[in-house]
Amino acid sequence: ENMGRVIQPLRSRCLLLRVPAPKNSDITNVLKRVSKKESLTVNDQLLTKIAEESERNMRRAILQLQTLKMKHANLNNVVQNVHVPEWRQGIKSMCDDITKEQSPKMLRHLREKTYDLLINCI
């Protein structure tokens, strides 16, 4: 992701290949294959939702499927919101706060939220 972190001698001896993130349809197909190999019955609507929520990140999508399986015995009936980690909810809340108000008071509030994230979630 960040070529600046790769040392120059290594960069000069290697061929740089950029691999694009998978499309949501590709992620859905992989999730279907994983479900089939694990003998899970999952409705397509849920798999599509997981793919969309993963932001084109295959690892995140597979982990999300695994998390849902651990929470629910039968995934075929699950058509609910996909679980969002606490740290992502916290960051989204901070972004909403930033757009709502820019003031010293909000800055203090955001600093407290950042400390909470660092202590509890990340």
GROMACS .gro file of C-alpha atoms in nm:
model
  122
    1GLU     CA    1   0.000   0.000   0.000
    2ASN     CA    2   0.275   0.245   0.083
    3MET     CA    3   0.578   0.225  -0.145
    4GLY     CA    4   0.762   0.481   0.068
    5ARG     CA    5   0.808   0.220   0.339
    6VAL     CA    6   0.996  -0.019   0.108
    7ILE     CA    7   1.370   0.045   0.110
    8GLN     CA    8   1.523   0.175  -0.214
    9PRO     CA    9   1.756  -0.122  -0.284
   10LEU     CA   10   1.460  -0.358  -0.268
   11ARG     CA   11   1.244  -0.134  -0.488
   12SER     CA   12   1.517  -0.115  -0.752
   13ARG     CA   13   1.536  -0.495  -0.778
   14CYS     CA   14   1.166  -0.568  -0.785
   15LEU     CA   15   0.884  -0.524  -1.030
   16LEU     CA   16   0.597  -0.321  -0.890
   17LEU     CA   17   0.259  -0.481  -0.950
   18ARG     CA   18  -0.052  -0.298  -0.842
   19VAL     CA   19  -0.340  -0.530  -0.771
   20PRO     CA   20  -0.677  -0.356  -0.756
   21ALA     CA   21  -0.919  -0.426  -0.475
   22PRO     CA   22  -1.177  -0.693  -0.561
   23LYS     CA   23  -1.522  -0.590  -0.680
   24ASN     CA   24  -1.822  -0.651  -0.456
   25SER     CA   25  -1.941  -0.925  -0.694
   26ASP     CA   26  -1.602  -1.100  -0.658
   27ILE     CA   27  -1.624  -1.080  -0.280
   28THR     CA   28  -1.979  -1.218  -0.289
   29ASN     CA   29  -1.865  -1.512  -0.503
   30VAL     CA   30  -1.578  -1.591  -0.264
   31LEU     CA   31  -1.817  -1.572   0.033
   32LYS     CA   32  -2.049  -1.817  -0.147
   33ARG     CA   33  -1.760  -2.058  -0.200
   34VAL     CA   34  -1.650  -2.027   0.163
   35SER     CA   35  -2.008  -2.086   0.279
   36LYS     CA   36  -2.039  -2.392   0.059
   37LYS     CA   37  -1.709  -2.541   0.181
   38GLU     CA   38  -1.809  -2.475   0.543
   39SER     CA   39  -2.159  -2.624   0.483
   40LEU     CA   40  -2.333  -2.297   0.569
   41THR     CA   41  -2.664  -2.193   0.424
   42VAL     CA   42  -2.655  -1.819   0.380
   43ASN     CA   43  -2.897  -1.610   0.178
   44ASP     CA   44  -2.751  -1.407  -0.107
   45GLN     CA   45  -2.889  -1.083   0.031
   46LEU     CA   46  -2.674  -1.116   0.343
   47LEU     CA   47  -2.363  -1.202   0.142
   48THR     CA   48  -2.416  -0.895  -0.077
   49LYS     CA   49  -2.456  -0.679   0.232
   50ILE     CA   50  -2.135  -0.817   0.383
   51ALA     CA   51  -1.951  -0.747   0.057
   52GLU     CA   52  -2.075  -0.388   0.049
   53GLU     CA   53  -1.988  -0.326   0.415
   54SER     CA   54  -1.638  -0.467   0.370
   55GLU     CA   55  -1.535  -0.171   0.149
   56ARG     CA   56  -1.376  -0.405  -0.109
   57ASN     CA   57  -1.161  -0.574   0.157
   58MET     CA   58  -1.171  -0.953   0.115
   59ARG     CA   59  -1.022  -1.028   0.457
   60ARG     CA   60  -1.274  -0.805   0.632
   61ALA     CA   61  -1.563  -0.971   0.446
   62ILE     CA   62  -1.454  -1.324   0.541
   63LEU     CA   63  -1.402  -1.221   0.903
   64GLN     CA   64  -1.748  -1.064   0.903
   65LEU     CA   65  -1.902  -1.388   0.775
   66GLN     CA   66  -1.717  -1.577   1.047
   67THR     CA   67  -1.838  -1.334   1.313
   68LEU     CA   68  -2.198  -1.369   1.201
   69LYS     CA   69  -2.169  -1.748   1.204
   70MET     CA   70  -2.044  -1.739   1.561
   71LYS     CA   71  -2.337  -1.518   1.666
   72HIS     CA   72  -2.614  -1.701   1.477
   73ALA     CA   73  -2.660  -2.073   1.430
   74ASN     CA   74  -2.868  -2.033   1.114
   75LEU     CA   75  -2.744  -1.762   0.879
   76ASN     CA   76  -3.019  -1.828   0.625
   77ASN     CA   77  -3.269  -1.628   0.830
   78VAL     CA   78  -3.029  -1.347   0.916
   79VAL     CA   79  -3.110  -1.028   0.724
   80GLN     CA   80  -2.996  -0.764   0.966
   81ASN     CA   81  -2.735  -0.498   0.988
   82VAL     CA   82  -2.386  -0.633   0.960
   83HIS     CA   83  -2.185  -0.589   1.279
   84VAL     CA   84  -1.962  -0.282   1.271
   85PRO     CA   85  -1.666  -0.283   1.511
   86GLU     CA   86  -1.677  -0.032   1.798
   87TRP     CA   87  -1.373   0.157   1.675
   88ARG     CA   88  -1.536   0.216   1.336
   89GLN     CA   89  -1.853   0.339   1.504
   90GLY     CA   90  -1.643   0.572   1.720
   91ILE     CA   91  -1.459   0.714   1.421
   92LYS     CA   92  -1.784   0.764   1.229
   93SER     CA   93  -1.927   0.943   1.530
   94MET     CA   94  -1.620   1.166   1.546
   95CYS     CA   95  -1.654   1.251   1.175
   96ASP     CA   96  -2.018   1.341   1.226
   97ASP     CA   97  -1.923   1.564   1.521
   98ILE     CA   98  -1.653   1.738   1.317
   99THR     CA   99  -1.894   1.823   1.036
  100LYS     CA  100  -2.160   1.936   1.281
  101GLU     CA  101  -1.951   2.187   1.475
  102GLN     CA  102  -1.599   2.328   1.463
  103SER     CA  103  -1.518   2.489   1.795
  104PRO     CA  104  -1.270   2.459   2.084
  105LYS     CA  105  -1.540   2.283   2.286
  106MET     CA  106  -1.584   2.021   2.011
  107LEU     CA  107  -1.207   1.981   1.987
  108ARG     CA  108  -1.193   1.892   2.358
  109HIS     CA  109  -1.481   1.650   2.308
  110LEU     CA  110  -1.305   1.487   2.011
  111ARG     CA  111  -0.981   1.459   2.207
  112GLU     CA  112  -1.166   1.269   2.481
  113LYS     CA  113  -1.321   1.036   2.221
  114THR     CA  114  -0.980   0.977   2.067
  115TYR     CA  115  -0.835   0.884   2.406
  116ASP     CA  116  -1.130   0.649   2.467
  117LEU     CA  117  -1.065   0.480   2.132
  118LEU     CA  118  -0.698   0.441   2.207
  119ILE     CA  119  -0.761   0.300   2.554
  120ASN     CA  120  -1.054   0.071   2.479
  121CYS     CA  121  -1.065  -0.032   2.117
  122ILE     CA  122  -0.748   0.005   1.919
   0.00000   0.00000   0.00000
